[in-house]
């Protein structure tokens, strides 16, 4: 897309969220390409982003906007060190740190989800072409205990979402096992799987596509329990309770998805996932499309829900900052395989694999301590 934009050799390139939802290594490549274009062609770039780490990597000057108004503008160094507007300070303070949160005590709770040698192979080709096999996931072994959060991180195409979809049986694994509690579910037929589906629920990346625009929020949340036999009135009453749990007013129940912001829709998607009282929630890039302040709110919500309900969370993300703040344990995937896993505090501070180190080195804004408005080198 950048190459297409440069065919006419423009003097100004407007880049509107070009790195949003990209993994860190691809993001790093795009930013390097833009710098190269500036150097070789003298192209000016207007870079629009909600990612303050990217701002720290690419910008010379920064303009901060809120609700259609310019609240602050100035050189990058001044904005990051001495932000004048409270809104700017809040944005910077919301950027997750790459320093992992303090580890919690080792859990003695039961294992609620376990995979063993989980593999998914796609077979491509036709009657006129030689068929080939693509291993999207190979021999993935994971373990998740009640009340804990396990993160799966890696580049796009590393197999993270394939593993998540195999675990919740949106797609069928080729081989290996998935234990939900003490029940093997990887080989169950669709009919036999039905009673177990309510024990594991998923929240997807895009809050705008997750909800049916023609159905009220209350009906969306109540649909699952009603399908499992809960009377409609009781299901709607539970929907009101869940809306309060995710910090939305109960009277939202009669409103439609288009009446909510992206962050609010993701809260609704979380409420819907909780409606069946699952043991495990799978969050598949659930905050990657949100700006940093809303992202911080949703991450806090996940933590509050986990503390209150004891739910286990499988958190899929390409954002190592997010993983550092929410995960107890981390599994790093590359080319369909888990190349490193262990406690987040160890994997993200003392990585053993070159691939993990490369992911950490590619994180945008790595040199800044945003919350304290200073470079990491100046941290005491």
PDB file of C-alpha atoms in Angstrom, residues 85-300:
ATOM      1  CA  UNK A  85      -2.391  18.797  28.916  1.00  0.00           C
ATOM      2  CA  UNK A  86      -3.895  16.388  31.428  1.00  0.00           C
ATOM      3  CA  UNK A  87      -5.316  14.348  28.546  1.00  0.00           C
ATOM      4  CA  UNK A  88      -1.795  13.874  27.117  1.00  0.00           C
ATOM      5  CA  UNK A  89      -0.490  12.834  30.519  1.00  0.00           C
ATOM      6  CA  UNK A  90      -3.294  10.300  30.830  1.00  0.00           C
ATOM      7  CA  UNK A  91      -2.546   8.888  27.363  1.00  0.00           C
ATOM      8  CA  UNK A  92       1.119   8.432  28.185  1.00  0.00           C
ATOM      9  CA  UNK A  93       0.365   6.936  31.592  1.00  0.00           C
ATOM     10  CA  UNK A  94      -1.955   4.398  29.953  1.00  0.00           C
ATOM     11  CA  UNK A  95       0.803   2.878  27.788  1.00  0.00           C
ATOM     12  CA  UNK A  96       1.504  -0.599  29.219  1.00  0.00           C
ATOM     13  CA  UNK A  97       5.032  -1.082  30.462  1.00  0.00           C
ATOM     14  CA  UNK A  98       7.338  -3.747  29.040  1.00  0.00           C
ATOM     15  CA  UNK A  99       8.375  -4.450  32.627  1.00  0.00           C
ATOM     16  CA  UNK A 100       6.196  -7.383  33.751  1.00  0.00           C
ATOM     17  CA  UNK A 101       3.871  -6.897  36.691  1.00  0.00           C
ATOM     18  CA  UNK A 102       4.926  -8.413  40.001  1.00  0.00           C
ATOM     19  CA  UNK A 103       4.362 -12.189  39.823  1.00  0.00           C
ATOM     20  CA  UNK A 104       1.552 -13.658  41.869  1.00  0.00           C
ATOM     21  CA  UNK A 105       2.065 -16.609  44.173  1.00  0.00           C
ATOM     22  CA  UNK A 106       2.257 -19.960  42.434  1.00  0.00           C
ATOM     23  CA  UNK A 107      -1.247 -21.318  42.009  1.00  0.00           C
ATOM     24  CA  UNK A 108      -2.441 -24.549  43.581  1.00  0.00           C
ATOM     25  CA  UNK A 109      -5.780 -24.332  41.837  1.00  0.00           C
ATOM     26  CA  UNK A 110      -6.848 -27.168  39.534  1.00  0.00           C
ATOM     27  CA  UNK A 111      -5.916 -27.221  35.849  1.00  0.00           C
ATOM     28  CA  UNK A 112      -8.971 -26.155  33.846  1.00  0.00           C
ATOM     29  CA  UNK A 113      -7.447 -26.259  30.351  1.00  0.00           C
ATOM     30  CA  UNK A 114      -4.645 -28.384  28.955  1.00  0.00           C
ATOM     31  CA  UNK A 115      -3.431 -29.149  25.456  1.00  0.00           C
ATOM     32  CA  UNK A 116      -0.992 -31.876  24.548  1.00  0.00           C
ATOM     33  CA  UNK A 117       0.806 -31.939  21.169  1.00  0.00           C
ATOM     34  CA  UNK A 118      -2.051 -29.969  19.608  1.00  0.00           C
ATOM     35  CA  UNK A 119      -1.580 -29.831  15.827  1.00  0.00           C
ATOM     36  CA  UNK A 120      -3.513 -28.250  12.968  1.00  0.00           C
ATOM     37  CA  UNK A 121      -2.485 -28.953   9.370  1.00  0.00           C
ATOM     38  CA  UNK A 122      -4.201 -27.364   6.392  1.00  0.00           C
ATOM     39  CA  UNK A 123      -4.059 -29.186   3.095  1.00  0.00           C
ATOM     40  CA  UNK A 124      -4.086 -26.939   0.067  1.00  0.00           C
ATOM     41  CA  UNK A 125      -4.318 -27.638  -3.640  1.00  0.00           C
ATOM     42  CA  UNK A 126      -6.753 -28.923  -6.246  1.00  0.00           C
ATOM     43  CA  UNK A 127      -7.214 -31.773  -8.684  1.00  0.00           C
ATOM     44  CA  UNK A 128      -4.984 -29.880 -11.136  1.00  0.00           C
ATOM     45  CA  UNK A 129      -2.217 -28.945  -8.695  1.00  0.00           C
ATOM     46  CA  UNK A 130      -0.097 -30.871  -6.271  1.00  0.00           C
ATOM     47  CA  UNK A 131      -1.498 -30.733  -2.776  1.00  0.00           C
ATOM     48  CA  UNK A 132       0.683 -29.271  -0.056  1.00  0.00           C
ATOM     49  CA  UNK A 133       0.434 -29.233   3.702  1.00  0.00           C
ATOM     50  CA  UNK A 134       0.670 -26.117   5.852  1.00  0.00           C
ATOM     51  CA  UNK A 135       1.261 -26.726   9.548  1.00  0.00           C
ATOM     52  CA  UNK A 136      -0.473 -23.802  11.291  1.00  0.00           C
ATOM     53  CA  UNK A 137       0.141 -25.355  14.729  1.00  0.00           C
ATOM     54  CA  UNK A 138       2.552 -28.138  15.618  1.00  0.00           C
ATOM     55  CA  UNK A 139       2.812 -30.022  18.894  1.00  0.00           C
ATOM     56  CA  UNK A 140       1.477 -27.212  21.087  1.00  0.00           C
ATOM     57  CA  UNK A 141       1.397 -28.185  24.767  1.00  0.00           C
ATOM     58  CA  UNK A 142      -0.097 -25.723  27.251  1.00  0.00           C
ATOM     59  CA  UNK A 143      -1.526 -25.770  30.774  1.00  0.00           C
ATOM     60  CA  UNK A 144      -3.816 -23.207  32.408  1.00  0.00           C
ATOM     61  CA  UNK A 145      -5.009 -23.197  36.013  1.00  0.00           C
ATOM     62  CA  UNK A 146      -8.132 -21.667  37.499  1.00  0.00           C
ATOM     63  CA  UNK A 147      -7.778 -17.953  38.211  1.00  0.00           C
ATOM     64  CA  UNK A 148      -4.621 -17.550  36.111  1.00  0.00           C
ATOM     65  CA  UNK A 149      -3.841 -15.874  32.789  1.00  0.00           C
ATOM     66  CA  UNK A 150      -1.738 -17.577  30.137  1.00  0.00           C
ATOM     67  CA  UNK A 151      -0.607 -15.415  27.233  1.00  0.00           C
ATOM     68  CA  UNK A 152       0.251 -16.688  23.765  1.00  0.00           C
ATOM     69  CA  UNK A 153       2.424 -14.187  21.901  1.00  0.00           C
ATOM     70  CA  UNK A 154       4.099 -14.115  18.517  1.00  0.00           C
ATOM     71  CA  UNK A 155       4.065 -12.565  15.060  1.00  0.00           C
ATOM     72  CA  UNK A 156       1.149 -12.674  12.657  1.00  0.00           C
ATOM     73  CA  UNK A 157       1.032 -16.169  11.174  1.00  0.00           C
ATOM     74  CA  UNK A 158       2.780 -17.718  14.160  1.00  0.00           C
ATOM     75  CA  UNK A 159      -0.261 -19.883  14.926  1.00  0.00           C
ATOM     76  CA  UNK A 160      -1.667 -18.064  17.968  1.00  0.00           C
ATOM     77  CA  UNK A 161      -5.231 -17.679  16.735  1.00  0.00           C
ATOM     78  CA  UNK A 162      -5.230 -21.143  15.166  1.00  0.00           C
ATOM     79  CA  UNK A 163      -4.456 -22.631  18.576  1.00  0.00           C
ATOM     80  CA  UNK A 164      -7.215 -20.537  20.168  1.00  0.00           C
ATOM     81  CA  UNK A 165      -9.770 -21.643  17.580  1.00  0.00           C
ATOM     82  CA  UNK A 166      -8.779 -25.297  17.972  1.00  0.00           C
ATOM     83  CA  UNK A 167      -9.132 -25.028  21.754  1.00  0.00           C
ATOM     84  CA  UNK A 168     -12.676 -23.633  21.543  1.00  0.00           C
ATOM     85  CA  UNK A 169     -13.417 -26.038  18.658  1.00  0.00           C
ATOM     86  CA  UNK A 170     -14.296 -23.374  16.105  1.00  0.00           C
ATOM     87  CA  UNK A 171     -11.992 -25.461  13.932  1.00  0.00           C
ATOM     88  CA  UNK A 172     -11.063 -29.100  14.448  1.00  0.00           C
ATOM     89  CA  UNK A 173      -7.471 -29.975  15.352  1.00  0.00           C
ATOM     90  CA  UNK A 174      -5.686 -32.477  13.136  1.00  0.00           C
ATOM     91  CA  UNK A 175      -4.167 -34.320  16.090  1.00  0.00           C
ATOM     92  CA  UNK A 176      -3.314 -33.902  19.749  1.00  0.00           C
ATOM     93  CA  UNK A 177      -5.630 -33.403  22.691  1.00  0.00           C
ATOM     94  CA  UNK A 178      -7.575 -30.616  24.407  1.00  0.00           C
ATOM     95  CA  UNK A 179      -8.707 -31.254  27.964  1.00  0.00           C
ATOM     96  CA  UNK A 180     -11.334 -28.936  29.413  1.00  0.00           C
ATOM     97  CA  UNK A 181     -11.329 -29.774  33.087  1.00  0.00           C
ATOM     98  CA  UNK A 182     -11.113 -33.550  33.118  1.00  0.00           C
ATOM     99  CA  UNK A 183     -12.834 -34.043  29.756  1.00  0.00           C
ATOM    100  CA  UNK A 184     -11.120 -34.573  26.416  1.00  0.00           C
ATOM    101  CA  UNK A 185     -12.994 -32.447  23.862  1.00  0.00           C
ATOM    102  CA  UNK A 186     -10.784 -32.460  20.767  1.00  0.00           C
ATOM    103  CA  UNK A 187     -12.445 -35.526  19.247  1.00  0.00           C
ATOM    104  CA  UNK A 188     -16.051 -34.927  20.288  1.00  0.00           C
ATOM    105  CA  UNK A 189     -18.712 -34.618  17.619  1.00  0.00           C
ATOM    106  CA  UNK A 190     -20.636 -31.350  17.390  1.00  0.00           C
ATOM    107  CA  UNK A 191     -23.596 -32.840  19.243  1.00  0.00           C
ATOM    108  CA  UNK A 192     -21.502 -34.305  22.050  1.00  0.00           C
ATOM    109  CA  UNK A 193     -19.486 -31.093  22.289  1.00  0.00           C
ATOM    110  CA  UNK A 194     -22.545 -28.909  22.895  1.00  0.00           C
ATOM    111  CA  UNK A 195     -22.802 -29.416  26.695  1.00  0.00           C
ATOM    112  CA  UNK A 196     -19.131 -28.475  27.098  1.00  0.00           C
ATOM    113  CA  UNK A 197     -19.141 -25.317  24.988  1.00  0.00           C
ATOM    114  CA  UNK A 198     -20.526 -23.194  27.784  1.00  0.00           C
ATOM    115  CA  UNK A 199     -17.417 -23.936  29.856  1.00  0.00           C
ATOM    116  CA  UNK A 200     -15.164 -22.094  27.422  1.00  0.00           C
ATOM    117  CA  UNK A 201     -16.082 -18.817  25.728  1.00  0.00           C
ATOM    118  CA  UNK A 202     -14.198 -16.484  23.380  1.00  0.00           C
ATOM    119  CA  UNK A 203     -13.901 -12.708  22.940  1.00  0.00           C
ATOM    120  CA  UNK A 204     -12.763 -11.683  19.461  1.00  0.00           C
ATOM    121  CA  UNK A 205     -10.583  -8.817  18.271  1.00  0.00           C
ATOM    122  CA  UNK A 206     -13.089  -6.608  16.466  1.00  0.00           C
ATOM    123  CA  UNK A 207     -15.810  -5.242  18.774  1.00  0.00           C
ATOM    124  CA  UNK A 208     -17.641  -3.810  15.741  1.00  0.00           C
ATOM    125  CA  UNK A 209     -18.127  -7.215  14.101  1.00  0.00           C
ATOM    126  CA  UNK A 210     -18.715  -9.246  17.260  1.00  0.00           C
ATOM    127  CA  UNK A 211     -22.296  -8.121  17.810  1.00  0.00           C
ATOM    128  CA  UNK A 212     -25.358  -8.421  15.577  1.00  0.00           C
ATOM    129  CA  UNK A 213     -26.390  -4.826  14.727  1.00  0.00           C
ATOM    130  CA  UNK A 214     -30.065  -5.833  14.488  1.00  0.00           C
ATOM    131  CA  UNK A 215     -30.263  -7.352  17.970  1.00  0.00           C
ATOM    132  CA  UNK A 216     -30.370  -5.451  21.252  1.00  0.00           C
ATOM    133  CA  UNK A 217     -27.524  -5.807  23.702  1.00  0.00           C
ATOM    134  CA  UNK A 218     -29.757  -7.621  26.169  1.00  0.00           C
ATOM    135  CA  UNK A 219     -30.835 -10.197  23.593  1.00  0.00           C
ATOM    136  CA  UNK A 220     -27.205 -10.766  22.532  1.00  0.00           C
ATOM    137  CA  UNK A 221     -26.090 -11.459  26.095  1.00  0.00           C
ATOM    138  CA  UNK A 222     -29.139 -13.578  26.938  1.00  0.00           C
ATOM    139  CA  UNK A 223     -28.998 -15.700  23.769  1.00  0.00           C
ATOM    140  CA  UNK A 224     -26.498 -18.236  25.105  1.00  0.00           C
ATOM    141  CA  UNK A 225     -28.273 -18.982  28.417  1.00  0.00           C
ATOM    142  CA  UNK A 226     -31.642 -19.171  26.612  1.00  0.00           C
ATOM    143  CA  UNK A 227     -30.185 -21.734  24.203  1.00  0.00           C
ATOM    144  CA  UNK A 228     -29.127 -23.802  27.203  1.00  0.00           C
ATOM    145  CA  UNK A 229     -32.590 -23.740  28.750  1.00  0.00           C
ATOM    146  CA  UNK A 230     -32.627 -20.642  30.958  1.00  0.00           C
ATOM    147  CA  UNK A 231     -36.044 -18.896  30.922  1.00  0.00           C
ATOM    148  CA  UNK A 232     -35.921 -15.666  28.918  1.00  0.00           C
ATOM    149  CA  UNK A 233     -36.841 -13.433  31.860  1.00  0.00           C
ATOM    150  CA  UNK A 234     -34.085 -14.926  34.030  1.00  0.00           C
ATOM    151  CA  UNK A 235     -31.571 -14.657  31.177  1.00  0.00           C
ATOM    152  CA  UNK A 236     -32.360 -10.963  30.685  1.00  0.00           C
ATOM    153  CA  UNK A 237     -32.087 -10.339  34.430  1.00  0.00           C
ATOM    154  CA  UNK A 238     -28.661 -11.983  34.337  1.00  0.00           C
ATOM    155  CA  UNK A 239     -27.759  -9.779  31.347  1.00  0.00           C
ATOM    156  CA  UNK A 240     -28.459  -6.676  33.455  1.00  0.00           C
ATOM    157  CA  UNK A 241     -26.201  -8.011  36.208  1.00  0.00           C
ATOM    158  CA  UNK A 242     -23.409  -8.681  33.728  1.00  0.00           C
ATOM    159  CA  UNK A 243     -23.681  -5.197  32.254  1.00  0.00           C
ATOM    160  CA  UNK A 244     -23.122  -3.803  35.752  1.00  0.00           C
ATOM    161  CA  UNK A 245     -20.181  -6.173  36.191  1.00  0.00           C
ATOM    162  CA  UNK A 246     -18.496  -4.723  33.074  1.00  0.00           C
ATOM    163  CA  UNK A 247     -19.251  -1.155  34.213  1.00  0.00           C
ATOM    164  CA  UNK A 248     -22.130  -0.392  31.865  1.00  0.00           C
ATOM    165  CA  UNK A 249     -25.565   0.841  33.016  1.00  0.00           C
ATOM    166  CA  UNK A 250     -28.229  -1.890  33.245  1.00  0.00           C
ATOM    167  CA  UNK A 251     -30.588   0.151  31.037  1.00  0.00           C
ATOM    168  CA  UNK A 252     -28.155  -0.466  28.157  1.00  0.00           C
ATOM    169  CA  UNK A 253     -29.989  -3.743  27.753  1.00  0.00           C
ATOM    170  CA  UNK A 254     -32.496  -2.251  25.311  1.00  0.00           C
ATOM    171  CA  UNK A 255     -29.970  -0.391  23.161  1.00  0.00           C
ATOM    172  CA  UNK A 256     -28.258  -1.495  19.950  1.00  0.00           C
ATOM    173  CA  UNK A 257     -24.533  -1.961  19.203  1.00  0.00           C
ATOM    174  CA  UNK A 258     -24.218   1.195  17.082  1.00  0.00           C
ATOM    175  CA  UNK A 259     -25.090   3.267  20.160  1.00  0.00           C
ATOM    176  CA  UNK A 260     -21.842   2.260  21.897  1.00  0.00           C
ATOM    177  CA  UNK A 261     -18.159   3.086  21.440  1.00  0.00           C
ATOM    178  CA  UNK A 262     -15.572   0.455  20.536  1.00  0.00           C
ATOM    179  CA  UNK A 263     -14.461   0.044  24.136  1.00  0.00           C
ATOM    180  CA  UNK A 264     -18.048  -0.280  25.325  1.00  0.00           C
ATOM    181  CA  UNK A 265     -18.781  -2.890  22.668  1.00  0.00           C
ATOM    182  CA  UNK A 266     -15.814  -4.921  23.842  1.00  0.00           C
ATOM    183  CA  UNK A 267     -17.197  -4.748  27.390  1.00  0.00           C
ATOM    184  CA  UNK A 268     -20.499  -6.051  26.022  1.00  0.00           C
ATOM    185  CA  UNK A 269     -18.677  -8.883  24.248  1.00  0.00           C
ATOM    186  CA  UNK A 270     -17.019  -9.777  27.549  1.00  0.00           C
ATOM    187  CA  UNK A 271     -20.408  -9.743  29.318  1.00  0.00           C
ATOM    188  CA  UNK A 272     -21.792 -12.057  26.636  1.00  0.00           C
ATOM    189  CA  UNK A 273     -18.862 -14.445  27.108  1.00  0.00           C
ATOM    190  CA  UNK A 274     -19.516 -14.503  30.875  1.00  0.00           C
ATOM    191  CA  UNK A 275     -23.241 -15.197  30.507  1.00  0.00           C
ATOM    192  CA  UNK A 276     -22.723 -18.977  30.559  1.00  0.00           C
ATOM    193  CA  UNK A 277     -20.425 -18.879  33.627  1.00  0.00           C
ATOM    194  CA  UNK A 278     -17.448 -20.395  31.779  1.00  0.00           C
ATOM    195  CA  UNK A 279     -14.378 -21.840  33.449  1.00  0.00           C
ATOM    196  CA  UNK A 280     -12.137 -20.444  30.700  1.00  0.00           C
ATOM    197  CA  UNK A 281     -12.314 -17.236  28.672  1.00  0.00           C
ATOM    198  CA  UNK A 282     -10.249 -16.983  25.496  1.00  0.00           C
ATOM    199  CA  UNK A 283      -9.390 -13.377  24.554  1.00  0.00           C
ATOM    200  CA  UNK A 284      -8.176 -13.416  20.938  1.00  0.00           C
ATOM    201  CA  UNK A 285      -6.440 -10.054  20.338  1.00  0.00           C
ATOM    202  CA  UNK A 286      -9.291  -8.549  22.351  1.00  0.00           C
ATOM    203  CA  UNK A 287      -7.609  -5.173  22.973  1.00  0.00           C
ATOM    204  CA  UNK A 288      -5.428  -4.725  19.872  1.00  0.00           C
ATOM    205  CA  UNK A 289      -7.947  -2.505  18.054  1.00  0.00           C
ATOM    206  CA  UNK A 290      -8.463  -0.167  21.039  1.00  0.00           C
ATOM    207  CA  UNK A 291      -6.620   3.044  21.841  1.00  0.00           C
ATOM    208  CA  UNK A 292      -4.298   3.006  24.845  1.00  0.00           C
ATOM    209  CA  UNK A 293      -6.640   4.608  27.376  1.00  0.00           C
ATOM    210  CA  UNK A 294      -9.571   2.328  26.485  1.00  0.00           C
ATOM    211  CA  UNK A 295      -7.185  -0.619  26.304  1.00  0.00           C
ATOM    212  CA  UNK A 296      -6.036   0.084  29.849  1.00  0.00           C
ATOM    213  CA  UNK A 297      -9.655   0.140  31.045  1.00  0.00           C
ATOM    214  CA  UNK A 298     -10.450  -3.205  29.392  1.00  0.00           C
ATOM    215  CA  UNK A 299      -7.299  -4.811  30.797  1.00  0.00           C
ATOM    216  CA  UNK A 300      -8.290  -3.655  34.288  1.00  0.00           C
TER     217      UNK A 300
END
